[in-house]
Tab-separated table of C-alpha atoms in Angstrom:
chain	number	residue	atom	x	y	z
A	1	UNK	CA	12.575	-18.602	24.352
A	2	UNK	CA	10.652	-18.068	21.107
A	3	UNK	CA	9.075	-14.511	20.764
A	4	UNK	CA	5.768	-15.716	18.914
A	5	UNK	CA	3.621	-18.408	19.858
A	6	UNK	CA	2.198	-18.957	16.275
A	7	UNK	CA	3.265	-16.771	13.475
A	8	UNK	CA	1.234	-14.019	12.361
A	9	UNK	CA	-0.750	-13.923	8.766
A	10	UNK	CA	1.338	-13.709	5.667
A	11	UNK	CA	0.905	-11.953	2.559
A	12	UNK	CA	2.941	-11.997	-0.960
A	13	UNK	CA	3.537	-8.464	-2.813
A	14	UNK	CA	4.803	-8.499	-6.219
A	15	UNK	CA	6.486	-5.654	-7.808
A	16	UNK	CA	5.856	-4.907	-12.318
A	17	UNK	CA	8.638	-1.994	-12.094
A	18	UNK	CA	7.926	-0.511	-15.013
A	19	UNK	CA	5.557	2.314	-16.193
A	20	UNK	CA	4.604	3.840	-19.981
A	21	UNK	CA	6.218	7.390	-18.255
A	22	UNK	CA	6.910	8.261	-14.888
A	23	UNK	CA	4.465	10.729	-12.990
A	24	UNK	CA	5.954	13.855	-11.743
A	25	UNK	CA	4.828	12.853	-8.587
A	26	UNK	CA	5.160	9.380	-8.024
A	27	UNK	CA	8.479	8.135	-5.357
A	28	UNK	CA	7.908	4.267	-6.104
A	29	UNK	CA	10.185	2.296	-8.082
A	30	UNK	CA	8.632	2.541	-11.246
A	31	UNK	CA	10.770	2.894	-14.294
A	32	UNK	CA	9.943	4.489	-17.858
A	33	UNK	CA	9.912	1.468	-20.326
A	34	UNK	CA	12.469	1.841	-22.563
A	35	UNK	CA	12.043	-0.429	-25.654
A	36	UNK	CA	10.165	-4.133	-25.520
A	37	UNK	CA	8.366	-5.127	-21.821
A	38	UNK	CA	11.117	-8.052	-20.851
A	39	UNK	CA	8.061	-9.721	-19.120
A	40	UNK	CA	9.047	-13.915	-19.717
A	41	UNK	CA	12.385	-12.823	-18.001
A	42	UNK	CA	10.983	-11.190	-15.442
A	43	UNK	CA	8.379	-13.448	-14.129
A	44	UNK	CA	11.113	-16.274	-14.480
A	45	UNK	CA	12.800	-13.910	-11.882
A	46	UNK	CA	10.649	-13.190	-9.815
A	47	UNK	CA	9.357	-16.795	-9.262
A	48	UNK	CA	13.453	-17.698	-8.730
A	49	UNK	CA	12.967	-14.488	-6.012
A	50	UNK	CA	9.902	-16.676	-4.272
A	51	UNK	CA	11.941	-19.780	-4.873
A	52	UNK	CA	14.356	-18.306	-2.871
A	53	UNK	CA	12.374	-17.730	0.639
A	54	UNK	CA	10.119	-20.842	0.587
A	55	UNK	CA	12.494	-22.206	3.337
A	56	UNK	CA	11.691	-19.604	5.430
A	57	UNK	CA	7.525	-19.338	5.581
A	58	UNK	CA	7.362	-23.549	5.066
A	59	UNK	CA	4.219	-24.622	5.982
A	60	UNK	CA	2.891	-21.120	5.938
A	61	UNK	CA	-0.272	-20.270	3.876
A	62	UNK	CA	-1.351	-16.650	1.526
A	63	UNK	CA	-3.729	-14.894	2.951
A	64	UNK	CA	-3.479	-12.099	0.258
A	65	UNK	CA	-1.506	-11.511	-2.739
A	66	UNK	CA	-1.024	-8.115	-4.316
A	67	UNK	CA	0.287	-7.272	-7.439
A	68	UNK	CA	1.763	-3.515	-7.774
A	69	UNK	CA	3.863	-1.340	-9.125
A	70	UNK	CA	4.732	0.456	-11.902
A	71	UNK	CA	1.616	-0.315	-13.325
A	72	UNK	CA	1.003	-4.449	-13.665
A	73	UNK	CA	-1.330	-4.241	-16.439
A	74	UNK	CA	0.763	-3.516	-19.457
A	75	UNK	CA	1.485	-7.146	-18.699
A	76	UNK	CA	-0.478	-9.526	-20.953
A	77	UNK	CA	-3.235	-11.388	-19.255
A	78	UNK	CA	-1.213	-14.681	-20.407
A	79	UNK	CA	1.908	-13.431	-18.455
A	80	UNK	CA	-0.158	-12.738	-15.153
A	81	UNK	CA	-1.525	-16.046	-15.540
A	82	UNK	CA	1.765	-17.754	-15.556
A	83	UNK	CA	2.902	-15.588	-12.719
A	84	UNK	CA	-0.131	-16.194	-10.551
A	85	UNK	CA	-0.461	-20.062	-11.527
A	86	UNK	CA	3.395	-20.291	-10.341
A	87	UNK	CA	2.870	-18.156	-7.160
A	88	UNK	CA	-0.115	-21.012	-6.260
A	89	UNK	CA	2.283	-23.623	-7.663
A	90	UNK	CA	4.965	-23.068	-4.762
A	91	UNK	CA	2.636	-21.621	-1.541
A	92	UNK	CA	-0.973	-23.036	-0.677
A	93	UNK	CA	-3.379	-19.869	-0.732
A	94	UNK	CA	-6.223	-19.850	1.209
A	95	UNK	CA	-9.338	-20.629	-0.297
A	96	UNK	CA	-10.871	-17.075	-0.531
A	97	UNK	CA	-7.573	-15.396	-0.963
A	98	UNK	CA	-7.525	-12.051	-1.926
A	99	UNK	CA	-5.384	-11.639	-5.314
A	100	UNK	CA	-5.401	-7.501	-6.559
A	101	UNK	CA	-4.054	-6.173	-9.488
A	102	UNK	CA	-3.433	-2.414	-10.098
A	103	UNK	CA	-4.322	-1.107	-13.337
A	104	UNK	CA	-4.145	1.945	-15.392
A	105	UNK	CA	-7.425	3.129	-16.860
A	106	UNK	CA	-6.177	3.909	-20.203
A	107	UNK	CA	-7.454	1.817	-23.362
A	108	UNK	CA	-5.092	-1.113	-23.995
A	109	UNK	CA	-5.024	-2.190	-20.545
A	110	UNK	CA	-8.722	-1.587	-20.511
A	111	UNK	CA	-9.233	-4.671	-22.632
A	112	UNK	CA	-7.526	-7.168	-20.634
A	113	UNK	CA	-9.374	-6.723	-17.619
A	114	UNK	CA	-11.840	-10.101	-18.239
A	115	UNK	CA	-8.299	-11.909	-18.834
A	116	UNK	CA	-7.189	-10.539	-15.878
A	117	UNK	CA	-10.001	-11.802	-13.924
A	118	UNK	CA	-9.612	-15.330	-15.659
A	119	UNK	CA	-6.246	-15.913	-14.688
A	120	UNK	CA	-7.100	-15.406	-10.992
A	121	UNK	CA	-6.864	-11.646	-10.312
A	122	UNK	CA	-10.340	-10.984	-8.130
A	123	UNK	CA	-9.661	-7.485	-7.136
A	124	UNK	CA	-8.625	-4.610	-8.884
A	125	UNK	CA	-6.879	-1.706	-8.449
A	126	UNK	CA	-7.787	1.375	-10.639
A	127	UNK	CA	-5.068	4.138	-10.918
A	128	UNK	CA	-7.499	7.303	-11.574
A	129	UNK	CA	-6.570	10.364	-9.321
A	130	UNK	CA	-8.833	12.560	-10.910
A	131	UNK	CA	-11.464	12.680	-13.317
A	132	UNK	CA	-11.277	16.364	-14.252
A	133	UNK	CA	-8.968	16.919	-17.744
A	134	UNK	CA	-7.249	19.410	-16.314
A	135	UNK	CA	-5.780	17.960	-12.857
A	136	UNK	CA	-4.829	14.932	-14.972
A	137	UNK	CA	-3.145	16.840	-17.327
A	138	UNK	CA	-1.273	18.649	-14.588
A	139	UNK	CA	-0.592	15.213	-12.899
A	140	UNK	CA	0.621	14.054	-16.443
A	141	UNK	CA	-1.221	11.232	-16.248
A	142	UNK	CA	-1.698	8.859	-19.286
A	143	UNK	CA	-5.509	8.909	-19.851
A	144	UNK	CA	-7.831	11.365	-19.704
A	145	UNK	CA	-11.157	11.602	-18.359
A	146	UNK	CA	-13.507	8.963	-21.022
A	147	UNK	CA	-10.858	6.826	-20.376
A	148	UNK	CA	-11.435	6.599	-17.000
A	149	UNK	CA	-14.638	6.491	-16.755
A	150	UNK	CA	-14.922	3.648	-18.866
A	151	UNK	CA	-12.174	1.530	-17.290
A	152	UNK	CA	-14.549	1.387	-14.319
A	153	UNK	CA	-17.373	0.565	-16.833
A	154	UNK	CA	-15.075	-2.274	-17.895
A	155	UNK	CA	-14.032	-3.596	-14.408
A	156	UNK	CA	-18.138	-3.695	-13.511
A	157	UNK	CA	-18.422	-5.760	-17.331
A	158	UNK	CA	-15.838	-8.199	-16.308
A	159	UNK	CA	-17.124	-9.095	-13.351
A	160	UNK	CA	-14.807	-7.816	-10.920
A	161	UNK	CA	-17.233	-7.396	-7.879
A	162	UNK	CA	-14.295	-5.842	-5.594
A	163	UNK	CA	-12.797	-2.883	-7.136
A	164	UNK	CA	-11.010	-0.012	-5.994
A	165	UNK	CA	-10.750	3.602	-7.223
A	166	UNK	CA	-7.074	5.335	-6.475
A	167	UNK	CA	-8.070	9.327	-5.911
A	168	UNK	CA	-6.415	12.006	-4.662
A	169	UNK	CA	-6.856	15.589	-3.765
A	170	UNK	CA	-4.836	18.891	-2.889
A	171	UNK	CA	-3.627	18.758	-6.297
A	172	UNK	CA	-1.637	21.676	-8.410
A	173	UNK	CA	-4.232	23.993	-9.017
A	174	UNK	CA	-7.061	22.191	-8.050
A	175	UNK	CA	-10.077	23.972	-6.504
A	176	UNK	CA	-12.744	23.123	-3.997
A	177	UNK	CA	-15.307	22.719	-6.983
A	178	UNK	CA	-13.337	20.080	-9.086
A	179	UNK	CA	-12.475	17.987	-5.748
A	180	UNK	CA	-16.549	17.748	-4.833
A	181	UNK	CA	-16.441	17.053	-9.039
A	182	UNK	CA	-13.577	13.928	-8.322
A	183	UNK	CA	-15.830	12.204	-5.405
A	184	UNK	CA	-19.370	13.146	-7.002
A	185	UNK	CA	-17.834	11.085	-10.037
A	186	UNK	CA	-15.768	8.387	-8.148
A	187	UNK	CA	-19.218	7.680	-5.535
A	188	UNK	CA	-21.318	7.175	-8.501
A	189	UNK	CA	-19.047	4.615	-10.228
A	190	UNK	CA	-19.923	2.218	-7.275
A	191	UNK	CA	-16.594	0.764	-6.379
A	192	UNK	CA	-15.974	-1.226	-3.267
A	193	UNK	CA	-13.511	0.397	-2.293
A	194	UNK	CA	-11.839	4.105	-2.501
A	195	UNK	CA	-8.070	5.104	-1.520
A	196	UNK	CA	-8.321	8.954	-1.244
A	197	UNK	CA	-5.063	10.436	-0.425
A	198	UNK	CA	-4.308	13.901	-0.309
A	199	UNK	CA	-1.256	14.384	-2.399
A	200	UNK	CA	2.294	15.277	-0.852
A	201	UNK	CA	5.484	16.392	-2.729
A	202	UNK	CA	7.903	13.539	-2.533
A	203	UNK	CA	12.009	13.903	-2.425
A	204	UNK	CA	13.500	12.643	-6.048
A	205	UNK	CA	10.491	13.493	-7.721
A	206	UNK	CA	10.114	15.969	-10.834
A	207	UNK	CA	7.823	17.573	-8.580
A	208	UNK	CA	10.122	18.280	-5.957
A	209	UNK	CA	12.775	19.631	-8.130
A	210	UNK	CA	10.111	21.570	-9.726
A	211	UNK	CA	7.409	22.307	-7.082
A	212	UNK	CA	4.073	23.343	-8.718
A	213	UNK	CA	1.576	25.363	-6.512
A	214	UNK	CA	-0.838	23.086	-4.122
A	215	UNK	CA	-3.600	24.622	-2.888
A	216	UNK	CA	-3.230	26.418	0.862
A	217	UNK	CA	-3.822	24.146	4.345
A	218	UNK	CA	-6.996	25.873	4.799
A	219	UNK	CA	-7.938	25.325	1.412
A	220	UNK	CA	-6.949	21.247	1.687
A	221	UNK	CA	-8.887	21.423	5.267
A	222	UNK	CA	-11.988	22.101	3.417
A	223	UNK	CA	-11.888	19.528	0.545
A	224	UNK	CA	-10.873	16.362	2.978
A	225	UNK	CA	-13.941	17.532	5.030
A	226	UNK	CA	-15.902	17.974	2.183
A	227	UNK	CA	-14.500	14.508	0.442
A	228	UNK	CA	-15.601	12.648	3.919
A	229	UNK	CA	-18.716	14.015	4.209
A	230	UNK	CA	-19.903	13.294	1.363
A	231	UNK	CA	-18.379	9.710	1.349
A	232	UNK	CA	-19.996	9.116	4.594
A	233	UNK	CA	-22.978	9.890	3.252
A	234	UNK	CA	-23.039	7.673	0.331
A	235	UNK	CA	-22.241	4.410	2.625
A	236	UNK	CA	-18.234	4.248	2.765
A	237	UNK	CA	-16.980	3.740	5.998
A	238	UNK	CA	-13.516	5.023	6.673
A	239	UNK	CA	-11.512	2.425	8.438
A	240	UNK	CA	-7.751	3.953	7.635
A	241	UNK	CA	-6.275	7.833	7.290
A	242	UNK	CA	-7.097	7.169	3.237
A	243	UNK	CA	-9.155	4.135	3.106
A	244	UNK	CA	-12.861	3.849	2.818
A	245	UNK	CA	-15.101	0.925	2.287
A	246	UNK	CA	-18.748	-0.459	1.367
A	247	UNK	CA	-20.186	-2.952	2.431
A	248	UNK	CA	-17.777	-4.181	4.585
A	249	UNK	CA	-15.092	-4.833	1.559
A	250	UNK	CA	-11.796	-3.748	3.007
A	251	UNK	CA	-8.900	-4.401	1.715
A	252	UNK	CA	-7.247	-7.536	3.419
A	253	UNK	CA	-3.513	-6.920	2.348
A	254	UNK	CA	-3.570	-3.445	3.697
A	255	UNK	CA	-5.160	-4.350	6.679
A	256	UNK	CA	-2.114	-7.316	7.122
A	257	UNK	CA	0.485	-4.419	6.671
A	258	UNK	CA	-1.173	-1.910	9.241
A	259	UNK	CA	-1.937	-5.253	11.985
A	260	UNK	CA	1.676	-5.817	11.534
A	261	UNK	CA	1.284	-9.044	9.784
A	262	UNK	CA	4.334	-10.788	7.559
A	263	UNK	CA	4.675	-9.769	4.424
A	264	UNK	CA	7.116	-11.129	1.596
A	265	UNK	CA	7.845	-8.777	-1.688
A	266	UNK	CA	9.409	-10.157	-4.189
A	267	UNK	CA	10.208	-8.053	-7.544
A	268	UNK	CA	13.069	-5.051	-7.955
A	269	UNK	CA	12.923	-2.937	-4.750
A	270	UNK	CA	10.048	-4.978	-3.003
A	271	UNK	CA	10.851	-5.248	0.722
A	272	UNK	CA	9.739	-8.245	3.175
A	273	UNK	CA	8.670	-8.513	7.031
A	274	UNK	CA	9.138	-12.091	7.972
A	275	UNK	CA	8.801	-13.499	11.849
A	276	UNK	CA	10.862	-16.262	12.950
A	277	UNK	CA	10.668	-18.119	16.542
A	278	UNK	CA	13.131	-15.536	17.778
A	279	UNK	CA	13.741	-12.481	15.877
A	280	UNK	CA	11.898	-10.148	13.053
A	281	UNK	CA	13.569	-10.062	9.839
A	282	UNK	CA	13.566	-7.015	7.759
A	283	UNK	CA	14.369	-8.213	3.851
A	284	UNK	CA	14.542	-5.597	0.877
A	285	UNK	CA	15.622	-6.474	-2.671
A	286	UNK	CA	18.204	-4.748	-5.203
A	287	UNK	CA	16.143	-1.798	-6.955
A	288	UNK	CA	17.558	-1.696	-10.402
A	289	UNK	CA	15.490	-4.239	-12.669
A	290	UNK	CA	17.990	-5.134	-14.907
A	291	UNK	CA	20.281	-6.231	-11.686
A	292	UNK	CA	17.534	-8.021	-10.033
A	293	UNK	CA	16.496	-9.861	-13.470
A	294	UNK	CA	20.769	-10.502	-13.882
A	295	UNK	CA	20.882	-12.120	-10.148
A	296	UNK	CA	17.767	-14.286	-10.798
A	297	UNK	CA	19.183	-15.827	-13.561
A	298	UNK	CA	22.424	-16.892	-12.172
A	299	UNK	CA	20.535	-17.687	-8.709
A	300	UNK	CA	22.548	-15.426	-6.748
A	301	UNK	CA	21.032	-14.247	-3.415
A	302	UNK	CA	18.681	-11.523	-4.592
A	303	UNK	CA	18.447	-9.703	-1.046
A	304	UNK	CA	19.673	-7.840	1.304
A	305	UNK	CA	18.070	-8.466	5.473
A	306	UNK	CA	18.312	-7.317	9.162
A	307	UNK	CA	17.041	-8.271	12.015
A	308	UNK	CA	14.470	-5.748	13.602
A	309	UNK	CA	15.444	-4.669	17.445
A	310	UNK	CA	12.703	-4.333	20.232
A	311	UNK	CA	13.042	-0.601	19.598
A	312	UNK	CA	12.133	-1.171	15.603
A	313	UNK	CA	9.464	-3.590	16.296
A	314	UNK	CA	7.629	-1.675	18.702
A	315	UNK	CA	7.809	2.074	16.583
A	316	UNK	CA	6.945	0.361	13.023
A	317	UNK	CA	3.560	-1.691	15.025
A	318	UNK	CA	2.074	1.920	16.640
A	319	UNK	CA	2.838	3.711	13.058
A	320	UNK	CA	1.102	1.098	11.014
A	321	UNK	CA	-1.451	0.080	13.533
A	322	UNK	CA	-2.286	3.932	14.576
A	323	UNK	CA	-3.562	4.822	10.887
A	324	UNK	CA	-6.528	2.317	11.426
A	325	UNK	CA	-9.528	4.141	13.184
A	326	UNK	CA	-10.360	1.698	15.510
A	327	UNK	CA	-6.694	1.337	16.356
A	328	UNK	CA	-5.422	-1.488	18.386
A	329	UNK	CA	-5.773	-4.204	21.603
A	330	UNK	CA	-2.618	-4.803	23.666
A	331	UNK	CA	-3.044	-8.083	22.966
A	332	UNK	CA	-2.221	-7.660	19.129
A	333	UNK	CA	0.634	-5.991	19.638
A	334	UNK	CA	1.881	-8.581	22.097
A	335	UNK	CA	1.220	-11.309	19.688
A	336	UNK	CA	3.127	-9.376	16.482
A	337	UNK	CA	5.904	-7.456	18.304
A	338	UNK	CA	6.923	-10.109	20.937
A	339	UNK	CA	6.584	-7.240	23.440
A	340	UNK	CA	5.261	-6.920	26.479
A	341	UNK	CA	2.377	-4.424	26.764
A	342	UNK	CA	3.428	-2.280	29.506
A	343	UNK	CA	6.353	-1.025	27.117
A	344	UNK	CA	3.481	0.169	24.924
A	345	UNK	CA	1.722	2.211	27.879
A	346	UNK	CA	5.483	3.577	28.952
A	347	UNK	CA	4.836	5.227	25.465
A	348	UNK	CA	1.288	6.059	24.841
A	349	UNK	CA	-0.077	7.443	28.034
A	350	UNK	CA	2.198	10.650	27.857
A	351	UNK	CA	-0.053	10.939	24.595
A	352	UNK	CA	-2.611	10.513	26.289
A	353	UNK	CA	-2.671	12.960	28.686
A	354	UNK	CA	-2.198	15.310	25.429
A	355	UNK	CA	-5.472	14.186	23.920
A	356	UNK	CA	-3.715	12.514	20.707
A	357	UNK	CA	-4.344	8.607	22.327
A	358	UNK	CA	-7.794	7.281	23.559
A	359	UNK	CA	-6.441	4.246	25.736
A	360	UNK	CA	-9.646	2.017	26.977
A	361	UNK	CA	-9.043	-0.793	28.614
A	362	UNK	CA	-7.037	-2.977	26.254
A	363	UNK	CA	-7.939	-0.975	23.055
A	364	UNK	CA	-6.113	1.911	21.902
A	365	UNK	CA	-7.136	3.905	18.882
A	366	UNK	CA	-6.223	7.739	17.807
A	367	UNK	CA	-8.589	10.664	19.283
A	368	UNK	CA	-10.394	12.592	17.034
A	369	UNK	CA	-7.345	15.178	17.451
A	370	UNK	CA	-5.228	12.672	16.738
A	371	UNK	CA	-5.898	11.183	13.795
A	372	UNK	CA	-6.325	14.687	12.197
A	373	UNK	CA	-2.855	15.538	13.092
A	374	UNK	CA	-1.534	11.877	12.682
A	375	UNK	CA	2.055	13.183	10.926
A	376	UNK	CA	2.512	14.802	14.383
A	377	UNK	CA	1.790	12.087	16.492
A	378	UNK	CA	3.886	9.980	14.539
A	379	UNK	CA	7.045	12.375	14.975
A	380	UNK	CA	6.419	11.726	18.794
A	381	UNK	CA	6.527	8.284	19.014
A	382	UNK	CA	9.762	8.249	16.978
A	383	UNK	CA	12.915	6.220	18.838
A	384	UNK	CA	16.126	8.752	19.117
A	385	UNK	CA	17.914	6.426	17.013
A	386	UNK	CA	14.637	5.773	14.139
A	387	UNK	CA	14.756	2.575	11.966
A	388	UNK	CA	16.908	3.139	8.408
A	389	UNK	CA	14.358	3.923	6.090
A	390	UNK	CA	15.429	2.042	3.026
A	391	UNK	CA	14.914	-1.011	5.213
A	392	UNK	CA	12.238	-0.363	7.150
A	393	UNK	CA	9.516	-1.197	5.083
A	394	UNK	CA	7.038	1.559	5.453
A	395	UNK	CA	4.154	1.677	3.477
A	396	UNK	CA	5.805	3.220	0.380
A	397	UNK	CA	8.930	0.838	0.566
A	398	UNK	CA	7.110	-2.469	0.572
A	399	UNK	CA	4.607	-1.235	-1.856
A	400	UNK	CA	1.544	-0.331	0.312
A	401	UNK	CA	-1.085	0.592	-2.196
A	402	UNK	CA	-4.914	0.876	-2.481
């Protein structure tokens, strides 16, 4: 008996691995370039990578494609072109597809944002974090502050009407003052969009060997309520723990990814969620670009997979779906899990009764409490035996990004 009566929407993410220098912060797999960009091979890879799972989404069409990494735009605009032109090529898209592009603010990649744009790239992804010098120079981040300011300048000029700023907050040394300085300048840029995350120290980071001092939980209380004020008051509507939108301009490869939608990644690391009749395939790719451009070439099986259980399914749907503020309806997560719903209450009505889970009807959405203290509520729902996570895909592993 088949566990999905139609499948569920798919999206493509595509991993550019490398990076000018690697943040002291940043967990992705991004890579310092070391020497010439080996772009022609690596598109010719990655379009081998796609070649290789067309058998399993046939008929299937792109609902979004996303293009992350590393940082995509110390590609040239011609290379993007190819790569987009042979994504379309090999999958129908759907007429208004979503296609984003992340981008570094500094001044080379500045100037190819109108060829980005004309080689199909309609929404784009600004890497800022902060626009005070000093945070960025503490983040070690590329550009500085006139940089940034006119990358979103340049993004307006090539008429890239969906455009999202990357921020964050809680950072080394940062005080109350220069975060209400950070969303003063981000709101008056006008974006679409805003990701505004409040920055953790990551495992294998220079950061975590090297731990700089963050400001104090009271401290970081202050700023997010400070942030969200004043982003509620200048129209963005927060739909996700760090996502806020005008006008109605979410992002729709996010929202596939926290719905529980498929998902294929091609590109060194990227991981895949793909739904067959009977069983939920988890599919992750070797990590080290050199290896994944050496398979590609030769055509040898690029991936590694495993089949999600019941238990998997039903823990990675609440953690995705949970972040969203309006949460969930039963019947979504009957359609994407292959589950019945009454597992789901078995679950969520002990959370419930501890004020963390609104449950109404057939929706059910975080309380106030708990979406503040989502990182707990998580830990809660956690199976004894949780899902690997090198293979899981959570939102850092398959490349979840603003």
């Amino acid at each position: 008996m088949s566990l999905f009566h139609e499948p569920p929407p798919l999206s493509l993410y595509v991993h550019l691995p490398w990076c000018t220098s690697k943040c002291p912060y940043c967990d992705f797999n991004s890579h310092a370039l070391r020497g010439q960009l080996r772009e022609s091979e690596y598109i010719d890879a990655l379009l081998v990578d796609l070649d290789q799972h067309l058998c399993e989404v046939e008929g299937r069409r792109l609902d979004s494609v996303y293009i992350g990494g590393g940082t995509p735009s110390l590609f040239s605009t011609e290379g993007i072109g190819l790569l987009i032109a042979g994504i379309r090529s090999r999958f129908p898209c759907k007429p208004d597809a979503e296609v984003t592009l992340e981008a570094n603010p500094d001044s080379a990649e500045t100037r190819k944002f109108r060829g980005f744009r004309e080689a199909g790239v309609n929404r784009l992804s600004l890497g800022i974090q902060s626009f005070v010098p000093r945070c960025l120079q503490r983040l070690g981040r590329a550009h500085d502050n006139d940089e940034a300011l006119s990358a979103v300048a340049a993004a307006n000029a090539s008429g890239f009407n969906s455009t999202n700023l990357d921020m964050m907050f809680g950072l080394p040394g940062q005080t109350l003052e220069e975060a209400l300085k950070d969303v003063d300048a981000a709101v008056s840029a006008r974006p679409s969009h805003l990701s505004y995350y409040q920055m953790t120290i990551e495992a294998d980071t220079r950061f975590h060997r090297r731990p700089p001092r963050l400001p104090d939980a009271e401290e970081i209380w202050r700023m997010q309520r400070a942030i969200q004020s004043k982003l509620r008051a200048a129209g963005y509507v927060q739909y996700e723990v760090s996502a806020y939108a005008k006008n109605a301009r979410r992002c729709r490869h996010n929202l596939n990814y926290w719905r529980f939608g498929d998902y294929l990644g091609i590109g060194a690391g990227a991981h895949s969620k793909i739904s067959h009749p009977n069983r939920v395939l988890r599919i992750w790719k070797v990590q080290n670009p050199k290896h994944y451009i050496d398979r590609a070439s030769t055509n040898t099986r690029i991936a590694g997979s495993k089949e999600l259980t019941a238990e998997d399914r039903c823990f990675e749907f609440l953690m995705n779906a949970l972040r969203l503020k309006r949460g969930f309806t039963t019947p979504l997560f009957e359609r994407r899990t292959g589950l019945p719903a009454f597992r789901l209450f078995r679950i969520c009505e002990p959370l419930q009764l501890l004020g963390l889970l609104s449950i109404d009807g057939t929706r059910i959405r975080t309380t106030s409490k708990g979406f503040h203290h989502l990182d707990e509520l998580l830990l809660r729902l956690l199976p004894e035996t949780p899902p690997e996570s090198a293979e899981t895909g959570t939102p850092e592993a398959v490349g979840l990004r603003p």
